[in-house]
Coordinates of C-alpha atoms in Angstrom, one line a residue:
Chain A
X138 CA -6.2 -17.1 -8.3
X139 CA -2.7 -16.4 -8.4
X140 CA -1.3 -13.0 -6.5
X141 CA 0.3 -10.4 -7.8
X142 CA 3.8 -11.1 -8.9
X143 CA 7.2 -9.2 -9.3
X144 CA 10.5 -10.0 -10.8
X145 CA 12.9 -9.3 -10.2
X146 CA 12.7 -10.2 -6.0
X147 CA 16.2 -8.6 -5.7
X148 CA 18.4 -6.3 -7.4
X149 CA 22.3 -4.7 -7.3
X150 CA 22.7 -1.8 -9.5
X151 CA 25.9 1.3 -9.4
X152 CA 24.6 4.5 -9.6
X153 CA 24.1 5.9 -13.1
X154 CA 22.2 2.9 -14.7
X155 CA 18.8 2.0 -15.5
X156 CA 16.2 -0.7 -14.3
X157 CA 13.6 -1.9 -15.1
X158 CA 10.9 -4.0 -12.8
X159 CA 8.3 -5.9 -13.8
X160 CA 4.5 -6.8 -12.2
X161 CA 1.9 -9.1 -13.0
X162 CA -1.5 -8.4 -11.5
X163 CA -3.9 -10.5 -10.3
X164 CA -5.8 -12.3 -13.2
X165 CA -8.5 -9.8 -14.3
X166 CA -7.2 -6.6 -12.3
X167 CA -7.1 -3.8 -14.7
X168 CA -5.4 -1.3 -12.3
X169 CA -1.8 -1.8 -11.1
X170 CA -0.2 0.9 -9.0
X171 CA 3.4 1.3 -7.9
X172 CA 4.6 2.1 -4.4
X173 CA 8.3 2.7 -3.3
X174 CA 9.5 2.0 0.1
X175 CA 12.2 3.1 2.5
X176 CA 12.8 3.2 6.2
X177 CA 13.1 7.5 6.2
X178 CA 10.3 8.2 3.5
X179 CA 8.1 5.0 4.4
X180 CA 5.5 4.0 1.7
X181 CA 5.2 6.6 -1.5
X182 CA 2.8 6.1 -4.0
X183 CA 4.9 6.4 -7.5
X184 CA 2.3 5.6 -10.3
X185 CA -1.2 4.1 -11.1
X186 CA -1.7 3.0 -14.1
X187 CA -5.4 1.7 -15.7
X188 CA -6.5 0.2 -19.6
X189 CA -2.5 1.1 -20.1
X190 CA -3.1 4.7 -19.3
X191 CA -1.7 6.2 -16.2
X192 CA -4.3 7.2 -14.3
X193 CA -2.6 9.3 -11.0
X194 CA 0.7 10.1 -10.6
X195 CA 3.0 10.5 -7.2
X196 CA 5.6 13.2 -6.3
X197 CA 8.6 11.5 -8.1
X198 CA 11.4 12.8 -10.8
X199 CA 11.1 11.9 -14.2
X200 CA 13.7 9.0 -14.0
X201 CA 10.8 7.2 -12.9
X202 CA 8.2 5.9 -15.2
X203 CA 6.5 3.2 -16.0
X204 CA 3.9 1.8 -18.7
X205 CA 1.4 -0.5 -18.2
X206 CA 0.7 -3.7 -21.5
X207 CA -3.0 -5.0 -23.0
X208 CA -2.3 -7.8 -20.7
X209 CA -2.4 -5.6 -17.5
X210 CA 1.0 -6.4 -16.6
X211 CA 2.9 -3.4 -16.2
X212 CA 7.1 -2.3 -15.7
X213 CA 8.2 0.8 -14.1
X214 CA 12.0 1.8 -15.2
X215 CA 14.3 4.2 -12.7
X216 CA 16.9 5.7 -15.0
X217 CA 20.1 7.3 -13.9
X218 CA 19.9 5.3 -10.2
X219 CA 21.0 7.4 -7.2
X220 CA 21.9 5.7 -4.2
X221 CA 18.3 7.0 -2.7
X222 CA 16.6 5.0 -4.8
X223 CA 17.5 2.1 -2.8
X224 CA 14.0 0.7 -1.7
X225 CA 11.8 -2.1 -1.5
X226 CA 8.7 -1.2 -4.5
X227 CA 5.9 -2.9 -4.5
X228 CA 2.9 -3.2 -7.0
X229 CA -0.4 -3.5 -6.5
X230 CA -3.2 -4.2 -8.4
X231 CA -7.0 -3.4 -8.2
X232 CA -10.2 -5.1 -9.3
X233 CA -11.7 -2.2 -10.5
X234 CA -15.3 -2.4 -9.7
X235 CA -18.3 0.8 -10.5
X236 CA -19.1 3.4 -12.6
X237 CA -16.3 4.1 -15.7
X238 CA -13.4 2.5 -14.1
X239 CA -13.4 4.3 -10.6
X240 CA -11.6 1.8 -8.3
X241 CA -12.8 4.5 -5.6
X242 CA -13.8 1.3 -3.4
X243 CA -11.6 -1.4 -4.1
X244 CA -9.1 -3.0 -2.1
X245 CA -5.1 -3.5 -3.5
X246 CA -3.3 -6.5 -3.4
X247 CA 0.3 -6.0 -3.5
X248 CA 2.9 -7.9 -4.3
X249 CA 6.4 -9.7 -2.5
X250 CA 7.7 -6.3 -3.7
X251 CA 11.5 -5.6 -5.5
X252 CA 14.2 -4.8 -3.3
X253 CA 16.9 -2.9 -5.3
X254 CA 20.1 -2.0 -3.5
X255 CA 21.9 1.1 -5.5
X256 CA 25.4 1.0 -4.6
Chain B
X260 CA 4.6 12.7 3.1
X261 CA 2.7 10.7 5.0
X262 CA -0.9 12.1 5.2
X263 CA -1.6 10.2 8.6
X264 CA -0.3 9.1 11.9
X265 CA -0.3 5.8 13.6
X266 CA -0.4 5.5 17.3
X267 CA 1.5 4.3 19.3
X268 CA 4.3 3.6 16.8
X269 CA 5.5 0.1 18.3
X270 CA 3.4 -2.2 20.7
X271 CA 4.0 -5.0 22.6
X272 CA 1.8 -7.7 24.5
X273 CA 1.2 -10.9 25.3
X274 CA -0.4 -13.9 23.4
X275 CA -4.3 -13.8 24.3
X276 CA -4.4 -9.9 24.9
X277 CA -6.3 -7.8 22.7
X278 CA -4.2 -5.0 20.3
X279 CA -5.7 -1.5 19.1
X280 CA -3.3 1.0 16.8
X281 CA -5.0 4.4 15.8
X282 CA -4.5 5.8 12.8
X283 CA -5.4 9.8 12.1
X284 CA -5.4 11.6 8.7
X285 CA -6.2 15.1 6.9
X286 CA -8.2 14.8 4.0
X287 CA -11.5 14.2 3.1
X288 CA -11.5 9.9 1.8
X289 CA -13.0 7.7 0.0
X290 CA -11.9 4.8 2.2
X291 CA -9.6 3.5 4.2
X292 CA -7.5 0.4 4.3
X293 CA -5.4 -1.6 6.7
X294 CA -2.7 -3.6 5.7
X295 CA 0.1 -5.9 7.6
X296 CA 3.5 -6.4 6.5
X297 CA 6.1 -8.9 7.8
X298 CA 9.3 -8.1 7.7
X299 CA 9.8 -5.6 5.0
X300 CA 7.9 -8.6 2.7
X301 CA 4.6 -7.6 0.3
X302 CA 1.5 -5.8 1.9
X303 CA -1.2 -8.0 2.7
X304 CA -4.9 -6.1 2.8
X305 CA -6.7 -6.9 6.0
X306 CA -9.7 -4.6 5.9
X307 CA -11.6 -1.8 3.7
X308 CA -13.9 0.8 5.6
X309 CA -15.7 3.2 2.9
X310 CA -16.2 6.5 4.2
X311 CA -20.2 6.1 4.8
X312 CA -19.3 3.2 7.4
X313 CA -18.6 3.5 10.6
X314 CA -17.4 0.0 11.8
X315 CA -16.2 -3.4 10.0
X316 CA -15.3 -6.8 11.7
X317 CA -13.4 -9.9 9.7
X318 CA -12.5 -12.4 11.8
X319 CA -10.5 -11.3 14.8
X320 CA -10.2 -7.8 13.4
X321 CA -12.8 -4.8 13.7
X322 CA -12.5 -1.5 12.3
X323 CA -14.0 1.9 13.0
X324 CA -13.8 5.3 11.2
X325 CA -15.2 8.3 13.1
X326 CA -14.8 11.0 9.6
X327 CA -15.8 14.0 11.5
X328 CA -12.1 13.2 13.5
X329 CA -10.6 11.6 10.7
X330 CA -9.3 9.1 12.7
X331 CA -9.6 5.1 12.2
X332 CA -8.8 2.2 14.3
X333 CA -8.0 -1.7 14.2
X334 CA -8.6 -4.0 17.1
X335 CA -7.1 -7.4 16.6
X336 CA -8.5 -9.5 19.3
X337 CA -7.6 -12.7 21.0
X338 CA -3.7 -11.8 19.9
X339 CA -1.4 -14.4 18.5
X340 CA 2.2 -14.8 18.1
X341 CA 1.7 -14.8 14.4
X342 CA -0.1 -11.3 14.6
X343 CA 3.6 -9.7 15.0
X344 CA 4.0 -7.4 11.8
X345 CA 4.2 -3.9 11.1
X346 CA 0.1 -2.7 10.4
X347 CA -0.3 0.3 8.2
X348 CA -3.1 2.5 7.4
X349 CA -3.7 3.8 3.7
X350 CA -6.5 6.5 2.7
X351 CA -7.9 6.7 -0.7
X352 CA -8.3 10.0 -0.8
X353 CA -11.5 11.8 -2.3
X354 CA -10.2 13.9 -5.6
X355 CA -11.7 15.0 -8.5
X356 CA -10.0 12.2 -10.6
X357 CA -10.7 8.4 -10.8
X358 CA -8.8 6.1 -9.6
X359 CA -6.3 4.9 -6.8
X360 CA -4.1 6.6 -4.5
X361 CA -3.2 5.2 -1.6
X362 CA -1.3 7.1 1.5
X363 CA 0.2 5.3 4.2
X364 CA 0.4 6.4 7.5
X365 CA 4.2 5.7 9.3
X366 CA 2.7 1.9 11.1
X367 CA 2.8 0.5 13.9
X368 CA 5.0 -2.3 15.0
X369 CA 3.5 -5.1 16.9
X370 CA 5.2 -7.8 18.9
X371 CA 3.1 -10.7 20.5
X372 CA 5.2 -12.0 23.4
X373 CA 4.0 -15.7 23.3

């Protein structure tokens, strides 16, 4: 199977604008989740989202979102960029085995990850 | 935040030697992962421990999880050059909602001298 992929790999953006990243899980994975990381606030879950529902949610403004398609594939989108929003973000996604979509014991597979530089 | 700690935070040996990081946390969980990363490059998952387990082996790696410390920790034996990375732990913490939420503890960096 193919593994979970991410476009763009890199990205250049001013402060003040938008972006939007993009994730394609792993053929059949029904859960995607978004991590953002940086060298001061290591890894940070942002966002998991399941049957295009977000499911769990991290400890990030509302400039960041994200939605998730019927196909799985899911974007997150950081509006009005601050230079702290410089990070490498990485998706994963999830199996999704058990009882009413609990992914309680499944593994992530993340992706190559997005490296956005805010200047 | 980080929810756990990894110990030490950099390690270095030689090719051949065996490797263990420690990783402590705070919450009750679900299970716990281990992961490797090269060089600020994608996570790759090495190992799941559910909380009812106590020890895992793949390969080279073995696990263990002592939940009444809330501590885990990954031996890599038999050490390779290609081993260097940066290993994280993550916890899936137990919560009253479904669902993943991983927390990573800070890493460990590992150099194998060859």
């Amino acid at each position: 199977k193919a593994g979970v992929t991410q476009t763009p790999r890199y990205l250049i953006k001013t402060r003040g604008q938008q972006v939007t990243l993009s994730c394609s899980p792993i053929s059949g994975h029904r859960s995607v989740s978004w991590y953002q990381q940086t060298p001061g606030q290591g890894l940070q879950f942002l966002f998991e989202y399941f049957s295009e529902t977000q499911r769990n949610k991290g400890n990030f403004p509302g400039r960041f979102s994200g939605r998730q398609f019927s196909n799985s594939r899911s974007e997150m989108n950081v509006s009005t960029l601050e230079l702290g929003d410089s990070a490498l973000y990485l998706c994963a996604s999830s199996p999704v085995r058990g009882l009413a979509g609990s992914s309680s014991y499944n593994e992530q597979f993340f992706g190559p990850g997005t490296r956005l530089t805010v200047l | 935040s980080q929810q756990g700690e990894e110990d030490p935070q950099a390690l270095s040996i030689q090719e051949g030697e065996n490797a263990t990081m420690n990783c402590s946390y705070k919450t009750s969980i679900n299970n716990l992962q281990w992961y490797r990363q090269n060089s600020g490059r994608g996570l790759v998952h090495l190992i799941l421990i559910r909380s009812n387990e106590r020890e895992k082996h793949s390969g080279r790696l073995r696990v263990t999880l002592d939940t009444s410390k809330k501590s885990s920790s990954l031996l890599i034996t038999a050490s390779r050059a290609a081993d260097t990375a940066s290993y994280f732990c993550a916890t899936d913490a137990r919560r009253e909602t479904s669902g993943s939420r991983l927390t990573f503890g800070e890493g460990t960096q590992l150099t194998v001298n060859p």
